[in-house]
């Protein structure tokens, strides 16, 4: 369970088993959640800003990501893709993506996400 508390009261809670993917950036972590097709409204993504620390050799972004993702139910893009488009140009968000189509999901990979 991922919980954020203010004082002694939880203000946000979510089960880490609902996390399907996580990516790190320079100063933050983005968590994506499994889709719930039966729900009218669903949390799809949360971005966390991780402030820098003074500790040598410890990257706080990587430490937070590893802590969360070790308990997550990560979707692995395994098996053969039905179709792959390399450097597909997209209008929104504006950039080039490698796109892989699998039987049950679509994987978009931006060059800086590696």
CSV table of C-alpha atoms in Angstrom, one decimal, residues 28 33 41 45-46 56 62 76 79 84 90 93 97 112:
chain,number,residue,atom,x,y,z
A,28,UNK,CA,10.6,12.4,-10.5
A,33,UNK,CA,-2.0,1.9,-13.2
A,41,UNK,CA,-13.6,6.7,-13.7
A,45,UNK,CA,-1.2,7.9,-14.0
A,46,UNK,CA,0.5,9.7,-11.1
A,56,UNK,CA,26.4,10.7,-1.5
A,62,UNK,CA,15.9,5.6,-8.2
A,76,UNK,CA,6.1,-7.0,-19.0
A,79,UNK,CA,6.0,-12.3,-26.5
A,84,UNK,CA,6.0,-2.6,-34.7
A,90,UNK,CA,2.8,11.6,-33.3
A,93,UNK,CA,2.2,14.3,-27.6
A,97,UNK,CA,7.8,7.0,-30.7
A,112,UNK,CA,14.4,9.3,-23.5
